Tab-separated table of C-alpha atoms in Angstrom:
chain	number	residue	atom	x	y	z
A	1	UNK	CA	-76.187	48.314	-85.165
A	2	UNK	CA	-73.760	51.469	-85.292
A	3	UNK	CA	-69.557	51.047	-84.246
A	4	UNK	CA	-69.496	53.872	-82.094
A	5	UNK	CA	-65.505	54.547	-81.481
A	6	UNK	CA	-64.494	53.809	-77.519
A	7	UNK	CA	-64.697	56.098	-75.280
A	8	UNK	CA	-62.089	57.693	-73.824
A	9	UNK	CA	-62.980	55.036	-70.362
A	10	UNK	CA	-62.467	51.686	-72.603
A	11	UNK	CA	-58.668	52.985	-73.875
A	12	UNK	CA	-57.388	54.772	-70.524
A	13	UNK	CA	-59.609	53.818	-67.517
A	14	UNK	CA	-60.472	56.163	-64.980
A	15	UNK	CA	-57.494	56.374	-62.573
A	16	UNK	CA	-58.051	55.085	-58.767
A	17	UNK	CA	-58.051	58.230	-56.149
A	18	UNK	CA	-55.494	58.687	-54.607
A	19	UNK	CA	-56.097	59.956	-50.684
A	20	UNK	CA	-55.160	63.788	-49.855
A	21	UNK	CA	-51.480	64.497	-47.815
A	22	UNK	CA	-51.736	63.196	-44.310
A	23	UNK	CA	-50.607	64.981	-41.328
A	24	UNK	CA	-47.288	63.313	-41.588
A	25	UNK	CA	-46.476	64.521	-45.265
A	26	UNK	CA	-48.146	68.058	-44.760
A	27	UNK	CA	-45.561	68.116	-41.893
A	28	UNK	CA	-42.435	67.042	-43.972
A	29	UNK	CA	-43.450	67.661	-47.199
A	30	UNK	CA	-40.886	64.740	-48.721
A	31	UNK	CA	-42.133	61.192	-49.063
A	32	UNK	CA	-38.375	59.938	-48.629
A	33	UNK	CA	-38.500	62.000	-44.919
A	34	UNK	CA	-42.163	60.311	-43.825
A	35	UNK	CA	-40.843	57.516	-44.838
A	36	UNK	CA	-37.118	57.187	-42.895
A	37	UNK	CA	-39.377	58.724	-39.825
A	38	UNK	CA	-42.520	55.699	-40.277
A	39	UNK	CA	-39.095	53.463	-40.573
A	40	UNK	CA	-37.308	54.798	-37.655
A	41	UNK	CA	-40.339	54.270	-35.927
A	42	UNK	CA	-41.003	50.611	-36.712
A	43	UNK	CA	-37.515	49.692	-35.769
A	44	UNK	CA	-38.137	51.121	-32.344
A	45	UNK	CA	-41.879	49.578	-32.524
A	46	UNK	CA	-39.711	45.985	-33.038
A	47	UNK	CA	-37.562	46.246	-30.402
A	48	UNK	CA	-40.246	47.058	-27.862
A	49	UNK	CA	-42.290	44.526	-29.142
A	50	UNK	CA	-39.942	41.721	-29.127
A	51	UNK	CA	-38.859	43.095	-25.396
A	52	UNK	CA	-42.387	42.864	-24.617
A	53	UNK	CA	-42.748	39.055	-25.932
A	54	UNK	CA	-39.686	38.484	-24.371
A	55	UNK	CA	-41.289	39.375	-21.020
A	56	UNK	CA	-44.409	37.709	-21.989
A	57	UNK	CA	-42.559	34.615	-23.004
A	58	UNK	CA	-40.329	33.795	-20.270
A	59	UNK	CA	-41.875	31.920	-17.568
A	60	UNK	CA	-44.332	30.046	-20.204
A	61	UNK	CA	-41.389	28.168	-22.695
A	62	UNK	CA	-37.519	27.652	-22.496
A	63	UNK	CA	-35.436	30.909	-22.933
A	64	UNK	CA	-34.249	29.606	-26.690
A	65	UNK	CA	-38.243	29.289	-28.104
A	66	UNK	CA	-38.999	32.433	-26.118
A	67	UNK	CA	-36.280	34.158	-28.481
A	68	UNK	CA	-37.450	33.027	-31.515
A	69	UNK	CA	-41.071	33.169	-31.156
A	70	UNK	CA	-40.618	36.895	-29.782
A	71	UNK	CA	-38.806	37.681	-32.997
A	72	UNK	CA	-41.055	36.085	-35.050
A	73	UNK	CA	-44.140	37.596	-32.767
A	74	UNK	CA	-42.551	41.208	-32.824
A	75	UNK	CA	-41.751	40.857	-36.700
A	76	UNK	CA	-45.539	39.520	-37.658
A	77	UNK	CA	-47.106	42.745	-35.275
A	78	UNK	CA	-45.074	44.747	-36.512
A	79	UNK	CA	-45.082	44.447	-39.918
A	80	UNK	CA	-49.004	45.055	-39.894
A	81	UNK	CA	-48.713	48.377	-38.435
A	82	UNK	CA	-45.638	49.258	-40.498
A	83	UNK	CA	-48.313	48.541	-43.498
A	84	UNK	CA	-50.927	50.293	-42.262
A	85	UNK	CA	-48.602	53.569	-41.355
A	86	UNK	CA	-46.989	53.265	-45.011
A	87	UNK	CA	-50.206	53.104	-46.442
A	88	UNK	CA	-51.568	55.934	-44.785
A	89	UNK	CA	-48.683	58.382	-43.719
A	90	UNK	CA	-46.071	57.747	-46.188
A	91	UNK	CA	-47.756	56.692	-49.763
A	92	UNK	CA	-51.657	57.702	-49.159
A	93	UNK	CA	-53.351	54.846	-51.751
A	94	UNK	CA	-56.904	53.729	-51.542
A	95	UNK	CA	-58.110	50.038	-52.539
A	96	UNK	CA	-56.454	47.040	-53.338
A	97	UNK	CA	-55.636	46.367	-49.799
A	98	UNK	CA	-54.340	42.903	-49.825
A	99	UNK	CA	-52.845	43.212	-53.151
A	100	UNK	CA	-50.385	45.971	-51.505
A	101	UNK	CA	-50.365	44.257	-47.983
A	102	UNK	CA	-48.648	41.016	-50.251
A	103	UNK	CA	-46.467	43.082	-51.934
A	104	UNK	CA	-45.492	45.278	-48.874
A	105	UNK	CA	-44.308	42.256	-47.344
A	106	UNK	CA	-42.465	40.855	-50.708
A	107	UNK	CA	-40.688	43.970	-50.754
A	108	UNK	CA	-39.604	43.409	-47.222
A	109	UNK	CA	-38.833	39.886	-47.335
A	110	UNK	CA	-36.591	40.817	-50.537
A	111	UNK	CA	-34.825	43.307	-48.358
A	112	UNK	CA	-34.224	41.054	-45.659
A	113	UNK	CA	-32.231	38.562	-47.572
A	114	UNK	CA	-30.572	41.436	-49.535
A	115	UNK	CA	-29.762	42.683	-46.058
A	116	UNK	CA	-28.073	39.509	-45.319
A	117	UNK	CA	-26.305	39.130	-48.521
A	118	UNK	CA	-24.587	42.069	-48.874
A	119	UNK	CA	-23.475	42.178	-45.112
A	120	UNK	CA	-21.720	38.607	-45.490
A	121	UNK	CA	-20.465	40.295	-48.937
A	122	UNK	CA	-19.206	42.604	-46.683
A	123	UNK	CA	-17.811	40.764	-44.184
A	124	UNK	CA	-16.423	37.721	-45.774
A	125	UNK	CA	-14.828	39.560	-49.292
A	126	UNK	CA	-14.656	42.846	-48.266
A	127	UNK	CA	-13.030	42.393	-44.743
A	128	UNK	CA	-15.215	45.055	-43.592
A	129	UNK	CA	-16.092	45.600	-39.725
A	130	UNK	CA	-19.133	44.041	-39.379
A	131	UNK	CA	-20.669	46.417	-37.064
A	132	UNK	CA	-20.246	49.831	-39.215
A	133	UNK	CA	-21.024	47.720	-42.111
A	134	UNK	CA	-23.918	46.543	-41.050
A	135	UNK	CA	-25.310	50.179	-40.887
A	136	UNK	CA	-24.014	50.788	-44.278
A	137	UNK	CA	-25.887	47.939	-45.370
A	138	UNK	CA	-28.956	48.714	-43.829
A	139	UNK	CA	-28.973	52.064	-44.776
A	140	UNK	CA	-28.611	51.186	-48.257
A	141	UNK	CA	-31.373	48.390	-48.308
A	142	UNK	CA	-33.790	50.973	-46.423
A	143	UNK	CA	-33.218	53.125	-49.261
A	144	UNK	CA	-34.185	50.012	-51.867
A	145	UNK	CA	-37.254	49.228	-49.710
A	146	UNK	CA	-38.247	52.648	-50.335
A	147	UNK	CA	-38.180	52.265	-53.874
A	148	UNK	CA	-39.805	48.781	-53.455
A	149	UNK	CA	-42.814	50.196	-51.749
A	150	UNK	CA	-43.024	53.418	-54.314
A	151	UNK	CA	-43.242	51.017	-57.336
A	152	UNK	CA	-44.151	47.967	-56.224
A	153	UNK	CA	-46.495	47.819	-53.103
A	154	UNK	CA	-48.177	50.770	-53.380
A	155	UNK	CA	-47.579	51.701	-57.016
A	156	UNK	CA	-51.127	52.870	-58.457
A	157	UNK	CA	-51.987	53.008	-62.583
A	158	UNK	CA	-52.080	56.693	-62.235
A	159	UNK	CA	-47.993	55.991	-61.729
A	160	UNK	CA	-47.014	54.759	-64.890
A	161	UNK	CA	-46.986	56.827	-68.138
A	162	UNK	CA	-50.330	55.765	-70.828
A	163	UNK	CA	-50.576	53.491	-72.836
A	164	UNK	CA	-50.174	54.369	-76.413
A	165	UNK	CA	-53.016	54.231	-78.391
A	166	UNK	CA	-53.790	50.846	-80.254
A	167	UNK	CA	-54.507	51.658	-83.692
């Protein structure tokens, strides 16, 4: 029975593909562009959505649970598709598919409550408008998010520097 030394497989496995440039990214060329455009789009995808529930809604349940569940409605549809186009337009991974579709909506959730957070900072220490900002805020979170999704949701092994070699 010979030792034979491992293979180069057994210390750095072989790294998962990751898919070619979409249409999207061969059309901005910057990940941070695709996604504030996939983002921009979402937020208008919500607020049809949740008009559209709203509509849906209105003669079937009072006018205070048709609000909510059309939120909550618009918000579950729409954070599917947001996946799906993040996955595919902005960060082009293969595989692990629920792994990233939990962590995609971690991410999110996290930035929700940051987004609240730091708009009642806002508001209640800073005496700031809340209007303006709440579109400083915003922009600020969607720029966490990104980073979020880059490292966390869709973050591959091929992302991370090796491993140094056990010895």
């Amino acid at each position: 029975m010979t030792d034979a030394p491992p293979t180069l497989s057994h210390v750095h496995p072989e790294p998962e593909p990751v898919a070619p440039a979409g249409p999207l990214l061969r059309l901005v060329r910057r990940q941070e562009v695709a996604f504030a455009l996939v983002g921009g789009f979402n937020t208008l995808m919500g607020m049809v959505l949740t008009i559209m529930w709203l509509s849906i809604l209105g003669d079937m349940v009072s006018k205070d649970v048709a609000a909510a569940l059309s939120v909550a409605l618009a918000y579950a549809v729409g954070m599917v598709i947001a996946f799906v186009m993040h996955r595919t337009l902005v960060f082009r991974v293969r595989g692990h598919i629920l792994r990233d579709f939990i962590a995609f909506v971690g991410v999110n959730l996290v930035g929700m409550v940051l987004n609240m957070i730091l708009l009642q900072l806002a508001v209640s220490l800073l005496h700031a408008p809340a209007k303006p900002a709440a579109v400083v805020v915003m922009g600020l979170v969607a720029v966490i998010t990104f980073f979020g999704h880059r490292h966390i949701s869709f973050r591959r092994p091929t992302d991370s520097p090796p491993a140094p070699d056990a010895r």
